[in-house]
mmCIF file of C-alpha atoms in Angstrom:
data_model
loop_
_atom_site.group_PDB
_atom_site.id
_atom_site.type_symbol
_atom_site.label_atom_id
_atom_site.label_comp_id
_atom_site.label_asym_id
_atom_site.label_seq_id
_atom_site.Cartn_x
_atom_site.Cartn_y
_atom_site.Cartn_z
ATOM 1 C CA UNK E 132 0.000 0.000 0.000
ATOM 2 C CA UNK E 133 1.081 3.567 -0.512
ATOM 3 C CA UNK E 134 2.821 5.338 2.352
ATOM 4 C CA UNK E 135 0.959 8.604 1.746
ATOM 5 C CA UNK E 136 -2.829 9.103 1.949
ATOM 6 C CA UNK E 137 -4.684 8.744 -1.338
ATOM 7 C CA UNK E 138 -8.324 9.743 -1.796
ATOM 8 C CA UNK E 139 -11.282 9.421 -4.158
ATOM 9 C CA UNK E 140 -14.705 11.078 -4.123
ATOM 10 C CA UNK E 141 -17.834 8.897 -4.211
ATOM 11 C CA UNK E 142 -19.891 9.591 -7.326
ATOM 12 C CA UNK E 143 -23.692 9.686 -7.397
ATOM 13 C CA UNK E 144 -23.737 6.368 -9.255
ATOM 14 C CA UNK E 145 -21.703 4.663 -6.516
ATOM 15 C CA UNK E 146 -23.719 5.989 -3.562
ATOM 16 C CA UNK E 147 -25.113 3.293 -1.291
ATOM 17 C CA UNK E 148 -22.219 0.888 -1.757
ATOM 18 C CA UNK E 149 -20.635 -0.687 1.290
ATOM 19 C CA UNK E 150 -17.312 0.887 2.144
ATOM 20 C CA UNK E 151 -15.396 -2.348 1.555
ATOM 21 C CA UNK E 152 -16.850 -2.452 -1.985
ATOM 22 C CA UNK E 153 -16.325 1.253 -2.723
ATOM 23 C CA UNK E 154 -12.678 0.920 -1.726
ATOM 24 C CA UNK E 155 -12.072 -1.007 -4.957
ATOM 25 C CA UNK E 156 -11.710 2.383 -6.648
ATOM 26 C CA UNK E 157 -9.010 3.323 -4.164
ATOM 27 C CA UNK E 158 -7.347 -0.090 -3.954
ATOM 28 C CA UNK E 159 -7.857 -1.638 -7.410
ATOM 29 C CA UNK E 160 -5.241 -4.326 -6.868
ATOM 30 C CA UNK E 161 -6.622 -5.576 -3.552
ATOM 31 C CA UNK E 162 -9.288 -8.191 -2.965
ATOM 32 C CA UNK E 163 -12.370 -7.871 -0.761
ATOM 33 C CA UNK E 164 -10.690 -9.501 2.224
ATOM 34 C CA UNK E 165 -7.825 -7.021 2.080
ATOM 35 C CA UNK E 166 -10.211 -4.072 1.812
ATOM 36 C CA UNK E 167 -12.132 -5.287 4.844
ATOM 37 C CA UNK E 168 -8.864 -5.613 6.715
ATOM 38 C CA UNK E 169 -8.096 -1.981 5.870
ATOM 39 C CA UNK E 170 -11.427 -1.048 7.462
ATOM 40 C CA UNK E 171 -10.704 -3.143 10.543
ATOM 41 C CA UNK E 172 -7.332 -1.431 10.922
ATOM 42 C CA UNK E 173 -8.918 2.005 10.686
ATOM 43 C CA UNK E 174 -6.913 2.937 7.602
ATOM 44 C CA UNK E 175 -10.029 3.269 5.395
ATOM 45 C CA UNK E 176 -11.510 6.652 6.275
ATOM 46 C CA UNK E 177 -14.577 8.563 5.123
ATOM 47 C CA UNK E 178 -14.319 12.344 5.321
ATOM 48 C CA UNK E 179 -11.349 12.007 7.648
ATOM 49 C CA UNK E 180 -12.930 9.472 10.021
ATOM 50 C CA UNK E 181 -12.451 5.718 10.146
ATOM 51 C CA UNK E 182 -15.593 3.782 9.244
ATOM 52 C CA UNK E 183 -16.521 0.067 9.387
ATOM 53 C CA UNK E 184 -16.691 -2.090 6.270
ATOM 54 C CA UNK E 185 -20.516 -2.033 6.353
ATOM 55 C CA UNK E 186 -20.724 1.779 6.154
ATOM 56 C CA UNK E 187 -22.926 2.844 3.202
ATOM 57 C CA UNK E 188 -21.264 5.539 1.128
ATOM 58 C CA UNK E 189 -22.959 8.783 0.094
ATOM 59 C CA UNK E 190 -22.404 11.102 -2.881
ATOM 60 C CA UNK E 191 -19.451 13.390 -2.202
ATOM 61 C CA UNK E 192 -17.902 11.208 0.508
ATOM 62 C CA UNK E 193 -14.112 11.457 0.384
ATOM 63 C CA UNK E 194 -12.514 8.025 0.825
ATOM 64 C CA UNK E 195 -8.958 8.141 2.098
ATOM 65 C CA UNK E 196 -6.385 5.467 2.814
ATOM 66 C CA UNK E 197 -4.498 6.720 5.854
ATOM 67 C CA UNK E 198 -0.768 6.155 6.063
ATOM 68 C CA UNK E 199 0.645 3.559 8.421
ATOM 69 C CA UNK E 200 1.647 4.990 11.789
ATOM 70 C CA UNK E 201 4.695 4.379 13.934
ATOM 71 C CA UNK E 202 3.950 1.806 16.591
ATOM 72 C CA UNK E 203 2.017 -0.496 14.225
ATOM 73 C CA UNK E 204 -1.644 -1.029 13.475
ATOM 74 C CA UNK E 205 -2.682 -1.326 17.140
ATOM 75 C CA UNK E 206 -1.346 2.115 18.018
ATOM 76 C CA UNK E 207 -3.012 3.604 14.954
ATOM 77 C CA UNK E 208 -6.336 1.971 15.788
ATOM 78 C CA UNK E 209 -6.324 3.302 19.322
ATOM 79 C CA UNK E 210 -6.181 6.831 17.924
ATOM 80 C CA UNK E 211 -8.296 6.534 14.777
ATOM 81 C CA UNK E 212 -10.975 3.883 15.242
ATOM 82 C CA UNK E 213 -11.684 3.951 18.964
ATOM 83 C CA UNK E 214 -10.963 7.504 20.066
ATOM 84 C CA UNK E 215 -11.386 8.520 23.672
ATOM 85 C CA UNK E 216 -14.459 10.748 23.750
ATOM 86 C CA UNK E 217 -14.170 14.075 25.549
ATOM 87 C CA UNK E 218 -16.558 13.843 28.501
ATOM 88 C CA UNK E 219 -19.142 16.566 28.946
ATOM 89 C CA UNK E 220 -18.644 16.126 32.673
ATOM 90 C CA UNK E 221 -15.824 14.366 34.512
ATOM 91 C CA UNK E 222 -14.974 15.207 38.100
ATOM 92 C CA UNK E 223 -11.982 12.891 38.234
ATOM 93 C CA UNK E 224 -9.639 11.068 35.882
ATOM 94 C CA UNK E 225 -9.448 7.317 35.429
ATOM 95 C CA UNK E 226 -12.745 6.728 33.628
ATOM 96 C CA UNK E 227 -12.922 7.083 29.856
ATOM 97 C CA UNK E 228 -15.596 6.677 27.194
ATOM 98 C CA UNK E 229 -14.355 4.952 24.030
ATOM 99 C CA UNK E 230 -16.156 5.044 20.683
ATOM 100 C CA UNK E 231 -16.709 1.594 19.128
ATOM 101 C CA UNK E 232 -17.829 1.482 15.484
ATOM 102 C CA UNK E 233 -20.445 -1.014 14.334
ATOM 103 C CA UNK E 234 -18.799 -4.147 13.024
ATOM 104 C CA UNK E 235 -16.073 -4.340 15.674
ATOM 105 C CA UNK E 236 -16.128 -6.830 18.554
ATOM 106 C CA UNK E 237 -15.349 -5.640 22.074
ATOM 107 C CA UNK E 238 -13.354 -8.772 22.888
ATOM 108 C CA UNK E 239 -11.680 -11.461 20.829
ATOM 109 C CA UNK E 240 -14.008 -14.363 20.027
ATOM 110 C CA UNK E 241 -13.170 -17.812 18.704
ATOM 111 C CA UNK E 242 -13.827 -17.990 14.985
ATOM 112 C CA UNK E 243 -14.239 -14.193 14.707
ATOM 113 C CA UNK E 244 -11.147 -12.749 12.988
ATOM 114 C CA UNK E 245 -10.091 -9.120 13.082
ATOM 115 C CA UNK E 246 -9.055 -6.501 15.581
ATOM 116 C CA UNK E 247 -11.278 -6.111 18.655
ATOM 117 C CA UNK E 248 -11.690 -3.109 20.924
ATOM 118 C CA UNK E 249 -9.865 -4.844 23.758
ATOM 119 C CA UNK E 250 -6.775 -5.127 21.526
ATOM 120 C CA UNK E 251 -6.628 -1.360 21.252
ATOM 121 C CA UNK E 252 -6.198 -0.707 24.936
ATOM 122 C CA UNK E 253 -2.528 -1.641 24.718
ATOM 123 C CA UNK E 254 -2.037 1.507 22.642
ATOM 124 C CA UNK E 255 -3.713 3.746 25.213
ATOM 125 C CA UNK E 256 -2.009 5.218 28.287
ATOM 126 C CA UNK E 257 -1.896 3.289 31.531
ATOM 127 C CA UNK E 258 -3.150 -0.172 32.388
ATOM 128 C CA UNK E 259 -6.633 -0.110 30.888
ATOM 129 C CA UNK E 260 -9.592 -2.471 30.849
ATOM 130 C CA UNK E 261 -13.125 -2.368 29.474
ATOM 131 C CA UNK E 262 -16.010 -1.974 31.928
ATOM 132 C CA UNK E 263 -18.866 -2.962 29.602
ATOM 133 C CA UNK E 264 -19.427 -4.468 26.160
ATOM 134 C CA UNK E 265 -21.607 -3.875 23.126
ATOM 135 C CA UNK E 266 -22.709 -6.331 20.462
ATOM 136 C CA UNK E 267 -20.566 -6.304 17.338
ATOM 137 C CA UNK E 268 -23.283 -4.582 15.278
ATOM 138 C CA UNK E 269 -23.964 -1.956 17.979
ATOM 139 C CA UNK E 270 -22.003 1.279 17.778
ATOM 140 C CA UNK E 271 -21.256 3.853 20.416
ATOM 141 C CA UNK E 272 -19.846 4.206 23.905
ATOM 142 C CA UNK E 273 -17.868 1.534 25.716
ATOM 143 C CA UNK E 274 -16.505 2.547 29.103
ATOM 144 C CA UNK E 275 -12.935 1.863 30.193
ATOM 145 C CA UNK E 276 -10.872 2.463 33.297
ATOM 146 C CA UNK E 277 -7.190 3.413 33.371
ATOM 147 C CA UNK E 278 -4.965 2.324 36.278
ATOM 148 C CA UNK E 279 -7.493 3.172 38.949
ATOM 149 C CA UNK E 280 -9.141 0.704 41.322
ATOM 150 C CA UNK E 281 -11.115 3.580 42.821
ATOM 151 C CA UNK E 282 -12.648 4.429 39.435
ATOM 152 C CA UNK E 283 -13.496 0.781 38.821
ATOM 153 C CA UNK E 284 -15.306 0.648 42.152
ATOM 154 C CA UNK E 285 -16.996 3.945 41.316
ATOM 155 C CA UNK E 286 -18.436 2.404 38.135
ATOM 156 C CA UNK E 287 -19.532 -0.768 39.934
ATOM 157 C CA UNK E 288 -21.235 1.171 42.724
ATOM 158 C CA UNK E 289 -23.076 3.352 40.200
ATOM 159 C CA UNK E 290 -24.216 0.238 38.315
ATOM 160 C CA UNK E 291 -25.297 -1.635 41.436
ATOM 161 C CA UNK E 292 -27.056 1.428 42.829
ATOM 162 C CA UNK E 293 -29.046 2.090 39.659
ATOM 163 C CA UNK E 294 -27.295 5.450 39.230
ATOM 164 C CA UNK E 295 -26.038 4.838 35.690
ATOM 165 C CA UNK E 296 -28.160 6.045 32.754
ATOM 166 C CA UNK E 297 -27.393 4.558 29.316
ATOM 167 C CA UNK E 298 -29.167 6.230 26.401
ATOM 168 C CA UNK E 299 -29.465 4.495 23.033
ATOM 169 C CA UNK E 300 -30.941 5.275 19.635
ATOM 170 C CA UNK E 301 -32.594 2.410 17.763
ATOM 171 C CA UNK E 302 -34.364 1.970 14.442
ATOM 172 C CA UNK E 303 -37.407 -0.252 14.985
ATOM 173 C CA UNK E 304 -39.649 -2.028 12.514
ATOM 174 C CA UNK E 305 -43.107 -0.532 12.105
ATOM 175 C CA UNK E 306 -44.786 2.377 13.818
ATOM 176 C CA UNK E 307 -44.463 2.495 17.599
ATOM 177 C CA UNK E 308 -47.224 4.582 19.155
ATOM 178 C CA UNK E 309 -46.438 5.795 22.647
ATOM 179 C CA UNK E 310 -43.552 5.115 24.979
ATOM 180 C CA UNK E 311 -43.316 1.932 27.023
ATOM 181 C CA UNK E 312 -41.445 0.769 30.080
ATOM 182 C CA UNK E 313 -40.705 -2.877 29.306
ATOM 183 C CA UNK E 314 -40.198 -4.818 32.532
ATOM 184 C CA UNK E 315 -40.243 -8.452 31.419
ATOM 185 C CA UNK E 316 -37.588 -10.806 32.735
ATOM 186 C CA UNK E 317 -34.909 -12.027 30.316
ATOM 187 C CA UNK E 318 -33.462 -15.538 30.550
ATOM 188 C CA UNK E 319 -30.186 -16.494 28.906
ATOM 189 C CA UNK E 320 -30.777 -19.319 26.410
ATOM 190 C CA UNK E 321 -27.384 -20.691 25.428
ATOM 191 C CA UNK E 322 -24.722 -18.223 24.292
ATOM 192 C CA UNK E 323 -26.545 -16.598 21.404
ATOM 193 C CA UNK E 324 -30.049 -15.651 22.503
ATOM 194 C CA UNK E 325 -32.174 -14.609 25.461
ATOM 195 C CA UNK E 326 -35.844 -15.450 26.034
ATOM 196 C CA UNK E 327 -38.442 -12.944 27.227
ATOM 197 C CA UNK E 328 -40.718 -14.172 30.007
ATOM 198 C CA UNK E 329 -44.269 -12.976 30.591
ATOM 199 C CA UNK E 330 -43.490 -12.066 34.214
ATOM 200 C CA UNK E 331 -41.955 -8.697 35.090
ATOM 201 C CA UNK E 332 -38.441 -8.489 36.486
ATOM 202 C CA UNK E 333 -38.556 -7.154 40.067
ATOM 203 C CA UNK E 334 -35.261 -5.293 39.577
ATOM 204 C CA UNK E 335 -35.830 -1.907 37.903
ATOM 205 C CA UNK E 336 -32.210 -1.930 36.710
ATOM 206 C CA UNK E 337 -33.289 -4.597 34.206
ATOM 207 C CA UNK E 338 -36.171 -2.563 32.732
ATOM 208 C CA UNK E 339 -36.044 -0.779 29.354
ATOM 209 C CA UNK E 340 -37.637 2.575 28.556
ATOM 210 C CA UNK E 341 -38.511 2.759 24.840
ATOM 211 C CA UNK E 342 -39.816 6.089 23.509
ATOM 212 C CA UNK E 343 -40.772 6.836 19.866
ATOM 213 C CA UNK E 344 -38.929 9.929 18.638
ATOM 214 C CA UNK E 345 -39.779 10.120 14.923
ATOM 215 C CA UNK E 346 -41.466 8.144 12.161
ATOM 216 C CA UNK E 347 -39.122 7.150 9.360
ATOM 217 C CA UNK E 348 -40.399 6.882 5.772
ATOM 218 C CA UNK E 349 -39.238 3.886 3.712
ATOM 219 C CA UNK E 350 -37.324 6.084 1.246
ATOM 220 C CA UNK E 351 -35.016 7.253 4.048
ATOM 221 C CA UNK E 352 -33.910 3.649 4.568
ATOM 222 C CA UNK E 353 -33.203 2.800 0.947
ATOM 223 C CA UNK E 354 -29.764 1.170 0.439
ATOM 224 C CA UNK E 355 -29.399 0.702 4.191
ATOM 225 C CA UNK E 356 -31.730 -2.199 5.008
ATOM 226 C CA UNK E 357 -33.976 -4.783 3.349
ATOM 227 C CA UNK E 358 -36.949 -3.462 5.344
ATOM 228 C CA UNK E 359 -39.444 -1.766 2.980
ATOM 229 C CA UNK E 360 -42.078 -0.512 5.423
ATOM 230 C CA UNK E 361 -42.396 2.311 7.904
ATOM 231 C CA UNK E 362 -39.926 2.465 10.766
ATOM 232 C CA UNK E 363 -39.568 4.289 14.079
ATOM 233 C CA UNK E 364 -36.566 6.071 15.493
ATOM 234 C CA UNK E 365 -36.745 5.266 19.192
ATOM 235 C CA UNK E 366 -34.879 6.462 22.224
ATOM 236 C CA UNK E 367 -34.056 3.687 24.680
ATOM 237 C CA UNK E 368 -32.776 4.040 28.219
ATOM 238 C CA UNK E 369 -31.498 1.336 30.557
ATOM 239 C CA UNK E 370 -29.760 1.427 33.923
ATOM 240 C CA UNK E 371 -27.539 -1.598 34.475
ATOM 241 C CA UNK E 372 -28.650 -3.623 31.492
ATOM 242 C CA UNK E 373 -28.281 -7.267 30.524
ATOM 243 C CA UNK E 374 -27.264 -9.261 27.446
ATOM 244 C CA UNK E 375 -29.361 -8.275 24.391
ATOM 245 C CA UNK E 376 -31.762 -6.411 26.682
ATOM 246 C CA UNK E 377 -32.867 -3.687 24.259
ATOM 247 C CA UNK E 378 -33.009 -6.061 21.289
ATOM 248 C CA UNK E 379 -35.155 -8.623 23.126
ATOM 249 C CA UNK E 380 -37.451 -6.072 24.794
ATOM 250 C CA UNK E 381 -38.048 -4.234 21.507
ATOM 251 C CA UNK E 382 -38.959 -7.521 19.823
ATOM 252 C CA UNK E 383 -41.308 -8.339 22.711
ATOM 253 C CA UNK E 384 -43.196 -5.129 21.886
ATOM 254 C CA UNK E 385 -43.616 -6.368 18.318
ATOM 255 C CA UNK E 386 -41.073 -3.865 16.992
ATOM 256 C CA UNK E 387 -37.690 -5.603 16.605
ATOM 257 C CA UNK E 388 -34.666 -3.647 15.478
ATOM 258 C CA UNK E 389 -34.368 -3.231 11.720
ATOM 259 C CA UNK E 390 -32.056 -5.948 10.446
ATOM 260 C CA UNK E 391 -32.045 -7.918 13.698
ATOM 261 C CA UNK E 392 -32.718 -11.407 12.342
ATOM 262 C CA UNK E 393 -31.912 -12.983 15.703
ATOM 263 C CA UNK E 394 -34.965 -11.412 17.370
ATOM 264 C CA UNK E 395 -36.951 -10.457 14.273
ATOM 265 C CA UNK E 396 -39.627 -12.341 12.397
ATOM 266 C CA UNK E 397 -37.136 -14.611 10.643
ATOM 267 C CA UNK E 398 -35.706 -15.865 13.920
ATOM 268 C CA UNK E 399 -32.485 -16.966 12.200
ATOM 269 C CA UNK E 400 -29.298 -15.042 12.988
ATOM 270 C CA UNK E 401 -27.468 -13.874 9.879
ATOM 271 C CA UNK E 402 -23.815 -14.686 9.292
ATOM 272 C CA UNK E 403 -23.026 -10.979 9.699
ATOM 273 C CA UNK E 404 -25.450 -9.147 11.969
ATOM 274 C CA UNK E 405 -26.379 -5.661 10.845
ATOM 275 C CA UNK E 406 -28.967 -3.700 12.768
ATOM 276 C CA UNK E 407 -29.306 -0.090 13.933
ATOM 277 C CA UNK E 408 -28.557 0.376 17.619
ATOM 278 C CA UNK E 409 -26.263 3.060 19.026
ATOM 279 C CA UNK E 410 -25.187 3.679 22.624
ATOM 280 C CA UNK E 411 -24.987 7.444 22.462
ATOM 281 C CA UNK E 412 -24.964 8.728 26.038
ATOM 282 C CA UNK E 413 -23.775 7.507 29.432
ATOM 283 C CA UNK E 414 -24.376 9.279 32.727
ATOM 284 C CA UNK E 415 -23.230 8.437 36.229
ATOM 285 C CA UNK E 416 -22.460 10.699 39.183
ATOM 286 C CA UNK E 417 -19.603 12.979 38.142
ATOM 287 C CA UNK E 418 -19.272 11.627 34.580
ATOM 288 C CA UNK E 419 -21.221 12.180 31.345
ATOM 289 C CA UNK E 420 -20.230 11.518 27.718
ATOM 290 C CA UNK E 421 -22.148 11.331 24.432
ATOM 291 C CA UNK E 422 -21.699 10.730 20.697
ATOM 292 C CA UNK E 423 -23.968 10.528 17.617
ATOM 293 C CA UNK E 424 -24.427 7.563 15.237
ATOM 294 C CA UNK E 425 -23.226 7.998 11.663
ATOM 295 C CA UNK E 426 -26.645 6.950 10.269
ATOM 296 C CA UNK E 427 -28.755 9.544 12.085
ATOM 297 C CA UNK E 428 -28.292 12.388 9.600
ATOM 298 C CA UNK E 429 -29.622 10.281 6.711
ATOM 299 C CA UNK E 430 -33.039 9.883 8.409
ATOM 300 C CA UNK E 431 -34.145 13.482 7.790
ATOM 301 C CA UNK E 432 -34.226 16.717 9.755
ATOM 302 C CA UNK E 433 -37.019 15.770 12.174
ATOM 303 C CA UNK E 434 -35.384 12.505 13.160
ATOM 304 C CA UNK E 435 -31.948 14.107 13.405
ATOM 305 C CA UNK E 436 -33.171 16.825 15.774
ATOM 306 C CA UNK E 437 -35.128 14.340 17.906
ATOM 307 C CA UNK E 438 -32.173 11.952 18.101
ATOM 308 C CA UNK E 439 -29.756 14.718 19.021
ATOM 309 C CA UNK E 440 -32.120 15.947 21.739
ATOM 310 C CA UNK E 441 -32.429 12.452 23.208
ATOM 311 C CA UNK E 442 -28.647 12.040 23.351
ATOM 312 C CA UNK E 443 -28.299 15.510 24.836
ATOM 313 C CA UNK E 444 -30.211 14.247 27.873
ATOM 314 C CA UNK E 445 -33.621 15.671 26.929
ATOM 315 C CA UNK E 446 -35.304 12.360 27.714
ATOM 316 C CA UNK E 447 -39.060 11.915 27.588
ATOM 317 C CA UNK E 448 -40.960 9.152 29.322
ATOM 318 C CA UNK E 449 -44.109 7.317 28.220
ATOM 319 C CA UNK E 450 -46.348 10.212 29.187
ATOM 320 C CA UNK E 451 -44.380 12.763 27.192
ATOM 321 C CA UNK E 452 -42.778 14.453 30.203
ATOM 322 C CA UNK E 453 -39.143 14.381 31.151
ATOM 323 C CA UNK E 454 -38.728 11.048 32.892
ATOM 324 C CA UNK E 455 -36.014 8.828 34.279
ATOM 325 C CA UNK E 456 -38.172 6.885 36.717
ATOM 326 C CA UNK E 457 -38.264 3.128 36.207
ATOM 327 C CA UNK E 458 -40.911 1.985 38.652
#
């Protein structure tokens, strides 16, 4: 590969292509596997920012192949793909919010090749470890702690005390009318799926607030999903959370995430999961950080404004008033 950045501009006729396919114009001598590797290593950038292989290109996007950095691919990834987000509020050091793109695993998994977020921590200062995980297809904030037992305990106490607020944006199938507090108990079924019981979970930290923010017309989703009907941009809020909690609770409402074949009507997980779920805001005493998903802008002005407001902490409960209560 070239040592200096090279760029191309996405034409109207190429809009909607996956990034790993569009990179053929930038890397004509490289196969698909190599182009995906470039995405995993954070060297394939769109408008100056690393994007995952599944990113759908838009007219005018500038695709750049970033130069290799001293210190190897891991050091480059820690700066380019999983940047440390600047907290809106942080009373003490030690805690950090990392950005994880969709398509990257948090930890190495057997049979799942490629760089994971945990690999990047070696390139960050101090002795770092992840405090939570996201599914591979989920983008957004993953918390980490750097050389501080006190900060690790601070996170655990906030989680156990129900003092952590985790705000997500999700694209749901169909039209969701009215917000819901979903309280049903989840049961782990093997390693890949959870089951939703009829009974409510007595622990409010395991409940999910799901609030419709905007209706999404089918044309806004073209080239991004196979879903052809109406969709809903929803704000979701959880406290401690559990495996697949938002995905399973949304499906229990009859509105699974767009593209989520594991909990959708098909019920068969795809080889490469691709749905729309973004962890965009985390709050705990003395610490707040937020970030936007790359797909929000494409949903139109109304949805963009509503999504930005939700991730700015302007949260609305089922009755339409500002609400964080979970009982």
